[in-house]
Short mmCIF file of C-alpha atoms and ligand atoms in Angstrom, two decimals:
data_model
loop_
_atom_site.label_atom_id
_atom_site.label_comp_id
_atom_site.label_asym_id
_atom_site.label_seq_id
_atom_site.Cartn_x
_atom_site.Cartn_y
_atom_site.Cartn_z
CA UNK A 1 0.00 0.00 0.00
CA UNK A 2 2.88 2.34 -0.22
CA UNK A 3 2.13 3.63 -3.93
CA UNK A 4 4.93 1.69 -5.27
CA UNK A 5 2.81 1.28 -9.00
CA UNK A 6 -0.11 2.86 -10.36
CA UNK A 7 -2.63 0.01 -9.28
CA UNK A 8 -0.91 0.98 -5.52
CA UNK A 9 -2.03 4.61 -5.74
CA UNK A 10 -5.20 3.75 -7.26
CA UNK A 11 -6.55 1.65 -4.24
CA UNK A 12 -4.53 3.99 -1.57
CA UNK A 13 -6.52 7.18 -3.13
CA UNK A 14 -9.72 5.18 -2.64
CA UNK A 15 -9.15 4.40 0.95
CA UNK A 16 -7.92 7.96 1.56
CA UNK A 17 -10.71 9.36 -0.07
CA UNK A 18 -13.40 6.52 1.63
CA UNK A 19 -12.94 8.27 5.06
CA UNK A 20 -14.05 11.97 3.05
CA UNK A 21 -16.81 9.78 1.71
CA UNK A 22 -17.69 8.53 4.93
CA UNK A 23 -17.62 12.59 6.29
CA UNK A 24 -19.11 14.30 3.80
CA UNK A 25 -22.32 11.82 3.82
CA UNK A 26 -23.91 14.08 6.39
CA UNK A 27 -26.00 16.69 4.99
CA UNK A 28 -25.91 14.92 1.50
CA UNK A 29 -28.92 12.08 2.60
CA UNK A 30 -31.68 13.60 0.21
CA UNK A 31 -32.34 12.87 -3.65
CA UNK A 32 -30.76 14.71 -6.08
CA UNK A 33 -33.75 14.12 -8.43
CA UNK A 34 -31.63 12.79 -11.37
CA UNK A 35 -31.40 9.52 -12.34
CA UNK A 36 -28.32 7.36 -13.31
CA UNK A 37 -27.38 5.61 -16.28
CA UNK A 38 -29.38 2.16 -14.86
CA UNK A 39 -32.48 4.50 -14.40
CA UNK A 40 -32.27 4.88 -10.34
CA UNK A 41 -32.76 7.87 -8.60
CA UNK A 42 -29.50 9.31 -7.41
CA UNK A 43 -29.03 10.37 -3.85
CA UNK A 44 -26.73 13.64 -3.38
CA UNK A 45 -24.24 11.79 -1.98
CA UNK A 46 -24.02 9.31 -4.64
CA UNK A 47 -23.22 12.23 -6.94
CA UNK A 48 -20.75 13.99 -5.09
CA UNK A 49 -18.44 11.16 -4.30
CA UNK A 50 -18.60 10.21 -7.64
CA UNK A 51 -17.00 13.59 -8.66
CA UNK A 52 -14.54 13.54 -5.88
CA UNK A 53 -13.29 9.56 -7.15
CA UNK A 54 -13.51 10.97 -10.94
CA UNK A 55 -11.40 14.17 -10.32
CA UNK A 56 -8.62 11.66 -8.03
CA UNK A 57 -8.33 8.78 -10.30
CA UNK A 58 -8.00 10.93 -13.41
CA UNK A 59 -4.94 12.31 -11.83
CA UNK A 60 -3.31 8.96 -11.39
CA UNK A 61 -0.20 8.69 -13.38
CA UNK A 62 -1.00 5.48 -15.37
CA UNK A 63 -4.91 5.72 -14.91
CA UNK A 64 -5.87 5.42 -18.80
CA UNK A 65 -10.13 5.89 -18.24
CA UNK A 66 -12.50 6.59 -15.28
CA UNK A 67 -16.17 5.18 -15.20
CA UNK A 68 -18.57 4.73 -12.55
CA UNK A 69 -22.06 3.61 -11.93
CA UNK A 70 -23.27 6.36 -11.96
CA UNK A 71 -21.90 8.59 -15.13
CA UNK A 72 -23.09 7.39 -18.58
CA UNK A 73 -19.91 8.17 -20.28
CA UNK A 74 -16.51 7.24 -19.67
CA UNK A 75 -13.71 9.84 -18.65
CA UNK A 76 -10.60 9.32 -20.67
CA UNK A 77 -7.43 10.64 -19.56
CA UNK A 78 -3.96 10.86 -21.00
CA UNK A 79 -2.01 7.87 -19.67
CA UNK A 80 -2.16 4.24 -20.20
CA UNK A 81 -2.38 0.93 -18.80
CA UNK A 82 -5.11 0.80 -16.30
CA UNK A 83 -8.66 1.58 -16.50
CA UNK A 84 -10.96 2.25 -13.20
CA UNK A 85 -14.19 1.59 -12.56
CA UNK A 86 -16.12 1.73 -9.39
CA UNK A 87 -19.37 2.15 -7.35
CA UNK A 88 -19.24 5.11 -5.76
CA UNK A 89 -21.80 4.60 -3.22
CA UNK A 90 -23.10 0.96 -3.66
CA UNK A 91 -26.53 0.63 -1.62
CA UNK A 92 -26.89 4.52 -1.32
CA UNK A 93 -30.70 3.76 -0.69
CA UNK A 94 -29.49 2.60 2.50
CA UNK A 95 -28.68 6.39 3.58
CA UNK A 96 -31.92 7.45 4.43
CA UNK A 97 -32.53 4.31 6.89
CA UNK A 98 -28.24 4.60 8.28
CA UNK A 99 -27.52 1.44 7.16
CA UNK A 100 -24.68 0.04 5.98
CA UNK A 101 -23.49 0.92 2.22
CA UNK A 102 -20.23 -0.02 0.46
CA UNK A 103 -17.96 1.42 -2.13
CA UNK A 104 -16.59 -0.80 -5.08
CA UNK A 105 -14.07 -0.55 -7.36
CA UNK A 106 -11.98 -2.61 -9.98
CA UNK A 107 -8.88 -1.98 -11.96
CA UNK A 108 -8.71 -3.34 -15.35
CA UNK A 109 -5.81 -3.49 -17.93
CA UNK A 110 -8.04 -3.49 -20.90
CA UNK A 111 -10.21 -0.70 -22.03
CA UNK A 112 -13.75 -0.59 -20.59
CA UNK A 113 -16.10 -2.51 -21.34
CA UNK A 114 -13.75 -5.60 -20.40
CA UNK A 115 -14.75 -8.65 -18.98
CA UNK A 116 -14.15 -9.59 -15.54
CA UNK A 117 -10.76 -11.52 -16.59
CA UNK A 118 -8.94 -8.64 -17.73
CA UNK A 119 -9.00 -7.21 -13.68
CA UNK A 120 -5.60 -6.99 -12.10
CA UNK A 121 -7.02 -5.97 -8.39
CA UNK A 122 -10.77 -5.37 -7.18
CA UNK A 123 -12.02 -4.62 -3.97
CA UNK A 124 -15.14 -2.67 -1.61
CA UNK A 125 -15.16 -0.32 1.10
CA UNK A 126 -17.63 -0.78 3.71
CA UNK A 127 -19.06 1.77 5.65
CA UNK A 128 -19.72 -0.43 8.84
CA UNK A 129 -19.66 0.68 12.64
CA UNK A 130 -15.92 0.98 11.62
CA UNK A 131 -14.69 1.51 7.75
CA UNK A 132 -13.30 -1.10 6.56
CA UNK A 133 -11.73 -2.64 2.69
CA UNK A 134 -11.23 -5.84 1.54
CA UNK A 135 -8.85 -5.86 -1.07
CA UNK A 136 -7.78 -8.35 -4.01
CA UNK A 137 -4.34 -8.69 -5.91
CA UNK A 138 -2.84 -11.61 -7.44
CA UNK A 139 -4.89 -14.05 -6.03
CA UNK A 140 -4.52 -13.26 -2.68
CA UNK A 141 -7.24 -10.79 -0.44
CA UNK A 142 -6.36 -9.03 2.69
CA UNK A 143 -8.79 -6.61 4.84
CA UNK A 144 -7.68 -3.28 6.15
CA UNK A 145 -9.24 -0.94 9.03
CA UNK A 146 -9.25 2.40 7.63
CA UNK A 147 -8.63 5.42 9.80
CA UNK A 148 -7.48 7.99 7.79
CA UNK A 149 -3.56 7.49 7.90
CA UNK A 150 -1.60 3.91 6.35
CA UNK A 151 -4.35 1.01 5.93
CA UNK A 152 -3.47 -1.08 9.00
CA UNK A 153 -3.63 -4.46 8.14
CA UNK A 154 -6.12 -6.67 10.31
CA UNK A 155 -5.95 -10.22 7.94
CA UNK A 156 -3.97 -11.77 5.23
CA UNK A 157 -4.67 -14.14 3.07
CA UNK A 158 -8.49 -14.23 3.33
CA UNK A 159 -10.54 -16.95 2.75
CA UNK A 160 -14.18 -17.97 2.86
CA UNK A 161 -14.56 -20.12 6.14
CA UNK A 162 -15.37 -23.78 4.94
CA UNK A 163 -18.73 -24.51 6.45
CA UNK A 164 -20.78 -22.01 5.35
CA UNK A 165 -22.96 -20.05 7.78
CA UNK A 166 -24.96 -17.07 5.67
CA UNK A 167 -27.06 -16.28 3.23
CA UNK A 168 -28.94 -13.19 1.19
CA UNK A 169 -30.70 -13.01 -1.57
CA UNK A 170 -32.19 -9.85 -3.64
CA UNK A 171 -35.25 -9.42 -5.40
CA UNK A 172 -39.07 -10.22 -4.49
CA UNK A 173 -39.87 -13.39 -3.93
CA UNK A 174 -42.57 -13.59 -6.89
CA UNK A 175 -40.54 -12.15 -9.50
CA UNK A 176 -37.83 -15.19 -9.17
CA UNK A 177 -38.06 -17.57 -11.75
CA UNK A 178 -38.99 -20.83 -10.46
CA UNK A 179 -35.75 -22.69 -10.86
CA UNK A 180 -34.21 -20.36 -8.23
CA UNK A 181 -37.02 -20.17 -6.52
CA UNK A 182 -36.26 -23.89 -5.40
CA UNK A 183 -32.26 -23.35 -4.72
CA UNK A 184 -33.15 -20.61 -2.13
CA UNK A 185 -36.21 -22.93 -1.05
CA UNK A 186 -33.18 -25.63 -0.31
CA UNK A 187 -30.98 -23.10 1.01
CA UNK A 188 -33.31 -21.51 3.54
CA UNK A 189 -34.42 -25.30 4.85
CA UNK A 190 -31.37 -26.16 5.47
CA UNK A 191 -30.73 -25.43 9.41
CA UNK A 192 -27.24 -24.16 9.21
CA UNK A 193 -28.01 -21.46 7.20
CA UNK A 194 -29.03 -18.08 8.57
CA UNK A 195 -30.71 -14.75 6.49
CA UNK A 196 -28.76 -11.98 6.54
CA UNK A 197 -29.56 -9.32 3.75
CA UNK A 198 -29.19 -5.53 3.85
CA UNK A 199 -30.12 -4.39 1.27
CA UNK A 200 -26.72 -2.89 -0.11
CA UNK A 201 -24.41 -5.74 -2.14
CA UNK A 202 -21.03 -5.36 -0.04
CA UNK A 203 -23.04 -5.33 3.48
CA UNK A 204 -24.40 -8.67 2.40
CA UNK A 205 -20.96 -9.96 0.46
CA UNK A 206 -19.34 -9.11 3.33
CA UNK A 207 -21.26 -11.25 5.89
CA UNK A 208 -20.31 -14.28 3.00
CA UNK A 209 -16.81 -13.38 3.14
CA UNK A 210 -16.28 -12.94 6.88
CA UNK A 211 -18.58 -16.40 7.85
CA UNK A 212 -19.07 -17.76 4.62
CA UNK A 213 -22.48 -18.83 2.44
CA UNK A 214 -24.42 -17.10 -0.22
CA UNK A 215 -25.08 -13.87 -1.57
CA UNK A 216 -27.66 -14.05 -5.23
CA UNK A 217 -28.99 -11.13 -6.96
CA UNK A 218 -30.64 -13.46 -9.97
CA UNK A 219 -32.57 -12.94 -12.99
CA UNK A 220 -35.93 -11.88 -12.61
CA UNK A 221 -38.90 -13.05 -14.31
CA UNK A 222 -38.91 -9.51 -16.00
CA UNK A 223 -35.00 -8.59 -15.64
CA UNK A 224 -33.56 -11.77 -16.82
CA UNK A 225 -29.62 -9.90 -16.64
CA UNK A 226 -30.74 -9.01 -12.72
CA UNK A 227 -30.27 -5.70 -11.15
CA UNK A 228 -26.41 -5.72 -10.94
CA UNK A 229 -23.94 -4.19 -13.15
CA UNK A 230 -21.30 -6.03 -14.27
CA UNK A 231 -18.51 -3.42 -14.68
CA UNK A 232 -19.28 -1.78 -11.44
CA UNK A 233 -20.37 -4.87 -9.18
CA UNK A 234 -20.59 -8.08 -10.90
CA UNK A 235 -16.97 -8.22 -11.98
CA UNK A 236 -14.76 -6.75 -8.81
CA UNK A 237 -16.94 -8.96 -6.60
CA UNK A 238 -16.75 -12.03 -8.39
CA UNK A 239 -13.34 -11.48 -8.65
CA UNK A 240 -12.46 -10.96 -4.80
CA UNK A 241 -14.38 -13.69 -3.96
CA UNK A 242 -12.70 -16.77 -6.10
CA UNK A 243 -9.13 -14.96 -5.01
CA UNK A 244 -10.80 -16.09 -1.36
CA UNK A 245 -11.46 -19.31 -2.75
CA UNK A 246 -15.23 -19.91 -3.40
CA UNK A 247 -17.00 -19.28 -6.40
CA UNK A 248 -18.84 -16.61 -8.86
CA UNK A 249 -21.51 -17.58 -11.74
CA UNK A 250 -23.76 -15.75 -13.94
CA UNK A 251 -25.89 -18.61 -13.33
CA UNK A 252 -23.70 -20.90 -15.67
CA UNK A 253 -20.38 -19.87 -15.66
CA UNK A 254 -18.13 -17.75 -14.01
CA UNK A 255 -18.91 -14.07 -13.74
CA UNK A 256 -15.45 -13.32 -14.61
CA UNK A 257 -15.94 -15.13 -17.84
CA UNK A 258 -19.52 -13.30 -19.46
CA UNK A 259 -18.31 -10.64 -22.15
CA UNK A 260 -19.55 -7.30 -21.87
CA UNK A 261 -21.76 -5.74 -24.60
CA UNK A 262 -22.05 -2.07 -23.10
CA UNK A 263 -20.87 -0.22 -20.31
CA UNK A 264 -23.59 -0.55 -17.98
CA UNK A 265 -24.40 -3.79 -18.84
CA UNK A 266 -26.41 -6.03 -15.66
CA UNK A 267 -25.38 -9.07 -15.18
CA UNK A 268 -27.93 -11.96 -12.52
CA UNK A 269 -24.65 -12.39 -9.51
CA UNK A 270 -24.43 -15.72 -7.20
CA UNK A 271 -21.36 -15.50 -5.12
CA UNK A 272 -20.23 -18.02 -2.20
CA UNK A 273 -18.81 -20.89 -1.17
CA UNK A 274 -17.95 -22.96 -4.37
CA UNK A 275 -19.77 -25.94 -2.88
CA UNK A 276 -22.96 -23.77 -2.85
CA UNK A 277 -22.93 -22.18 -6.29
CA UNK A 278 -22.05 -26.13 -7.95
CA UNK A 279 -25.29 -26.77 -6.19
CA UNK A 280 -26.75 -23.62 -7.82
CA UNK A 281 -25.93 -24.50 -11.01
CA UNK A 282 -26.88 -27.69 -10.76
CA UNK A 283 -30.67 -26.40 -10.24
CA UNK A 284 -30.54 -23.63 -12.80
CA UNK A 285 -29.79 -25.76 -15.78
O1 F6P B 301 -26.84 -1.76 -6.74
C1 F6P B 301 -27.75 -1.38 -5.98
C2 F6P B 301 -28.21 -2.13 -4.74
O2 F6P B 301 -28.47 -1.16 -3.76
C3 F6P B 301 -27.28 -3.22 -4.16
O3 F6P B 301 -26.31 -2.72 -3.30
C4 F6P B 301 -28.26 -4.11 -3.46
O4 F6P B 301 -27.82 -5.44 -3.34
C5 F6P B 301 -29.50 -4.00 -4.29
O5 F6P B 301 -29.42 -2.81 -5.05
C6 F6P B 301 -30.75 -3.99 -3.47
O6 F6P B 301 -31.82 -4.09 -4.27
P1 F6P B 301 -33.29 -4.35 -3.70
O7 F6P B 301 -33.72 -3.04 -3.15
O8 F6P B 301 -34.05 -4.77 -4.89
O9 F6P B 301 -33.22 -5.42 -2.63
#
């Protein structure tokens, strides 16, 4: 974390900036009244940290484009070599309640669109009782407690625990299609499982990651690509969670593997224990 490369000072200008994010959410709770690219209303908040990411990462050395969730267009900048994306505020609907919300990011070496496999590091800040980021690189995820100064290191070489304790699922009930309608049925009978959903992605990815299980935003009957966006969310997630060992799928195959055909493309996200999503594809086919 010592901004020894530009992927360093990427990630240590988004945990700098987190804790301003974290500040400046006070007084910035309302609606903005415009809506993003994905046709949501945007809070204030959501809007201001995007500018104050945008005008950071642009000033990288080495940072070749900008985009986020919730800008239509990409921001291209001088340099080369890696591209940025990230949710700025990921469950900002969350602010009104104080709940928790998240803020994600990925760093590709291709131009954006690019599919999940051209990421060299992804990870989330969560805005929890205490601020917190996991972070991936090479395979290998660590979490950090973020105060303001250096990252301080509080676990290496992260892994989803083996028996898995949690799960979380998005969506109504009645708008799942039926074949995932029986997983979660399976999933919810099971008495070692326990609910825990949010209602903001990295609240409820978190819980996977720190006891293990399943977080699912699928298709819906009338949204058969979900309410996720791959760029933004489907891809740095999916690709923290198989460097902890478990597993990512678009309902078929890895997340990491579906191409992208536009920038703000959705993608349906199961994430977990790799036992669990096997099991998931199993019943989707
Ligand atoms: O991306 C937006 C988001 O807020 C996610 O963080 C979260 O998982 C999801 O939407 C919640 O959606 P819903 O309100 O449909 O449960």
């Amino acid at each position: 974390m010592s901004g020894t490369d530009t992927v360093d000072d990427v990630v240590a200008t988004i945990a700098r900036s987190a804790i301003e994010i974290r500040q400046g959410l006070v007084g910035r709770r309302g609606k903005a009244d415009v809506e993003n690219p994905s046709g949501e209303t945007q809070a204030e908040a959501d809007i201001w940290a995007d500018e104050l990411l945008a005008e950071r990462l642009t000033s990288i050395d080495g940072v070749a484009q900008y985009a986020s969730e919730e800008r239509s267009e990409i921001i291209d900048c001088e340099d080369e070599a890696y591209c940025v994306a990230v949710d700025p505020l990921d469950g900002s609907s969350n602010l009104k309640s104080n709940n928790t919300m998240g803020t994600v990011f990925g760093i590709y070496d291709e131009p954006l669109p690019a599919p999940g496999s051209a990421l060299v590091a992804s990870g989330w800040i969560l805005y929890g009782p205490i601020t917190t980021m996991a972070y991936a690189r090479d395979g290998t995820v660590t979490k950090y407690e973020l105060t303001g100064g250096e990252p301080s290191v509080v676990e290496e070489d992260v892994t989803l625990p083996d028996d898995p304790l949690v799960y979380g699922f998005g969506g109504r009930v009645p708008d799942w299609p039926a074949d995932f309608r029986e997983f979660a049925r399976e999933i919810e009978s099971d008495s070692s499982n326990k609910l825990r959903y949010g209602g903001a992605m990295i609240g409820d990815v978190n819980q996977v990651l720190t006891y293990g299980g399943i977080f699912a935003y699928p298709a819906l009957e009338d949204s058969p690509r979900g309410k996720l966006r791959l760029q933004f969310e489907g891809n740095p997630i999916a690709y923290l969670i198989e460097a902890a060992g478990g597993r990512s799928s678009d309902g078929s195959q890895s997340i990491l593997e579906v191409e992208p055909t536009d920038l703000h493309d959705r993608v349906p996200l199961h994430v977990g224990n790799a036992e669990l999503i096997d099991r998931l594809e199993d019943v989707l086919e």
